[in-house]
Amino acid sequence: GAGVSQTPSNKVTEKGKYVELRCDPISGHTALYWYRQSLGQGPEFLIYFQGTGAADDSGLPNDRFFAVRPEGSVSTLKIQRTERGDSAVYLCASSSLGSTDTQYFGPGTRLTVL
Amino acid sequence: GNSVTQMEGPVTLSEEAFLTINCTYTATGYPSLFWYVQYPGEGLQLLLKATKADDKGSNKGFEATYRKETTSFHLEKGSVQVSDSAVYFCALPAGGTSYGKLTFGQGTILTVHP
């Protein structure tokens, strides 16, 4: 079946602008994760949803970052007042059971803040 | 929380050479351990996993054994191919109250020459 999809694949924006990044998880997966990967580094956790609720948002770097998953499927990561340091690849992953199951990753959105 | 230390790269090998990428972990209990791979221009893919001590995960000729005595999960392949050129990440659940959150190593870049 279809894997995790993310749109857009690339996003270039200017400092101070607002951006939204979308994730479509694998159908039926209840758990959804956002990670951020900077160049030359491993992915770093941002937030985890179980169903519609954020079960763990301890990785969000500050209050400019926010994520929603209103119907328990598609999720949107929102970044306000973007800064150059936000430039990275934003990865989404989903899993069927949550904390103990394998996470399947999407291709990522490469965000560049000029 | 749990953590992982991964062999620094980059690693450059000739085709058909033997590969080892070291990964050691610090964890409470015996969480699942994972190797993910990121091919050029593609998203993270699960390569293999082991869910308990002494388990061996294997896929595409790669193997890793969950060794609790040495807290290691080293990745091995007997004969690498040019197509194995990629970035390899060791990972495990972060543990504690961080349900489902994965902690990744910094990644090891593997380049295989013909």
mmCIF file with all atom_site columns, C-alpha atoms in Angstrom, chain A residues 33 35 37 40-43 45 48 56 58 91 99 102-103 105-107, chain B residues 32 34 36 38 43-44 46 49 89 97-102 104-106:
data_model
loop_
_atom_site.group_PDB
_atom_site.id
_atom_site.type_symbol
_atom_site.label_atom_id
_atom_site.label_alt_id
_atom_site.label_comp_id
_atom_site.label_asym_id
_atom_site.label_entity_id
_atom_site.label_seq_id
_atom_site.pdbx_PDB_ins_code
_atom_site.Cartn_x
_atom_site.Cartn_y
_atom_site.Cartn_z
_atom_site.occupancy
_atom_site.B_iso_or_equiv
_atom_site.pdbx_formal_charge
_atom_site.auth_seq_id
_atom_site.auth_comp_id
_atom_site.auth_asym_id
_atom_site.auth_atom_id
_atom_site.pdbx_PDB_model_num
ATOM 1  C CA . TYR A 1 33  ? 5.691  11.542 14.615 1.00 0.00 ? 33  TYR A CA 1
ATOM 2  C CA . TYR A 1 35  ? 11.314 14.817 13.415 1.00 0.00 ? 35  TYR A CA 1
ATOM 3  C CA . GLN A 1 37  ? 17.055 16.490 10.507 1.00 0.00 ? 37  GLN A CA 1
ATOM 4  C CA . GLY A 1 40  ? 25.008 15.725 8.829  1.00 0.00 ? 40  GLY A CA 1
ATOM 5  C CA . GLN A 1 41  ? 22.899 14.795 11.839 1.00 0.00 ? 41  GLN A CA 1
ATOM 6  C CA . GLY A 1 42  ? 20.411 12.131 12.778 1.00 0.00 ? 42  GLY A CA 1
ATOM 7  C CA . PRO A 1 43  ? 16.730 13.000 13.035 1.00 0.00 ? 43  PRO A CA 1
ATOM 8  C CA . PHE A 1 45  ? 12.219 14.247 17.691 1.00 0.00 ? 45  PHE A CA 1
ATOM 9  C CA . TYR A 1 48  ? 4.235  12.567 18.703 1.00 0.00 ? 48  TYR A CA 1
ATOM 10 C CA . ASP A 1 56  ? 4.496  14.152 23.621 1.00 0.00 ? 56  ASP A CA 1
ATOM 11 C CA . SER A 1 58  ? 8.713  17.814 24.329 1.00 0.00 ? 58  SER A CA 1
ATOM 12 C CA . LEU A 1 91  ? 10.447 14.173 8.547  1.00 0.00 ? 91  LEU A CA 1
ATOM 13 C CA . SER A 1 99  ? 5.264  3.241  21.338 1.00 0.00 ? 99  SER A CA 1
ATOM 14 C CA . THR A 1 102 ? 8.189  0.200  13.846 1.00 0.00 ? 102 THR A CA 1
ATOM 15 C CA . GLN A 1 103 ? 8.041  3.745  12.517 1.00 0.00 ? 103 GLN A CA 1
ATOM 16 C CA . PHE A 1 105 ? 9.168  7.514  7.444  1.00 0.00 ? 105 PHE A CA 1
ATOM 17 C CA . GLY A 1 106 ? 8.084  9.802  4.657  1.00 0.00 ? 106 GLY A CA 1
ATOM 18 C CA . PRO A 1 107 ? 10.525 11.396 2.181  1.00 0.00 ? 107 PRO A CA 1
ATOM 19 C CA . SER B 2 32  ? 13.969 -2.665 20.553 1.00 0.00 ? 32  SER B CA 1
ATOM 20 C CA . PHE B 2 34  ? 16.872 -0.407 14.883 1.00 0.00 ? 34  PHE B CA 1
ATOM 21 C CA . TYR B 2 36  ? 17.654 2.785  9.395  1.00 0.00 ? 36  TYR B CA 1
ATOM 22 C CA . GLN B 2 38  ? 18.909 6.744  3.905  1.00 0.00 ? 38  GLN B CA 1
ATOM 23 C CA . GLY B 2 43  ? 13.735 9.078  2.856  1.00 0.00 ? 43  GLY B CA 1
ATOM 24 C CA . LEU B 2 44  ? 14.677 7.003  5.873  1.00 0.00 ? 44  LEU B CA 1
ATOM 25 C CA . LEU B 2 46  ? 13.941 0.665  8.169  1.00 0.00 ? 46  LEU B CA 1
ATOM 26 C CA . LYS B 2 49  ? 15.467 -4.424 13.855 1.00 0.00 ? 49  LYS B CA 1
ATOM 27 C CA . PHE B 2 89  ? 21.505 5.340  11.424 1.00 0.00 ? 89  PHE B CA 1
ATOM 28 C CA . THR B 2 97  ? 7.904  8.819  29.500 1.00 0.00 ? 97  THR B CA 1
ATOM 29 C CA . SER B 2 98  ? 8.905  9.527  25.889 1.00 0.00 ? 98  SER B CA 1
ATOM 30 C CA . TYR B 2 99  ? 6.441  7.109  24.358 1.00 0.00 ? 99  TYR B CA 1
ATOM 31 C CA . GLY B 2 100 ? 7.424  6.112  20.845 1.00 0.00 ? 100 GLY B CA 1
ATOM 32 C CA . LYS B 2 101 ? 10.085 8.778  20.490 1.00 0.00 ? 101 LYS B CA 1
ATOM 33 C CA . LEU B 2 102 ? 13.192 7.437  18.764 1.00 0.00 ? 102 LEU B CA 1
ATOM 34 C CA . PHE B 2 104 ? 19.098 8.342  16.558 1.00 0.00 ? 104 PHE B CA 1
ATOM 35 C CA . GLY B 2 105 ? 22.844 8.226  16.195 1.00 0.00 ? 105 GLY B CA 1
ATOM 36 C CA . GLN B 2 106 ? 24.483 10.884 14.095 1.00 0.00 ? 106 GLN B CA 1
#
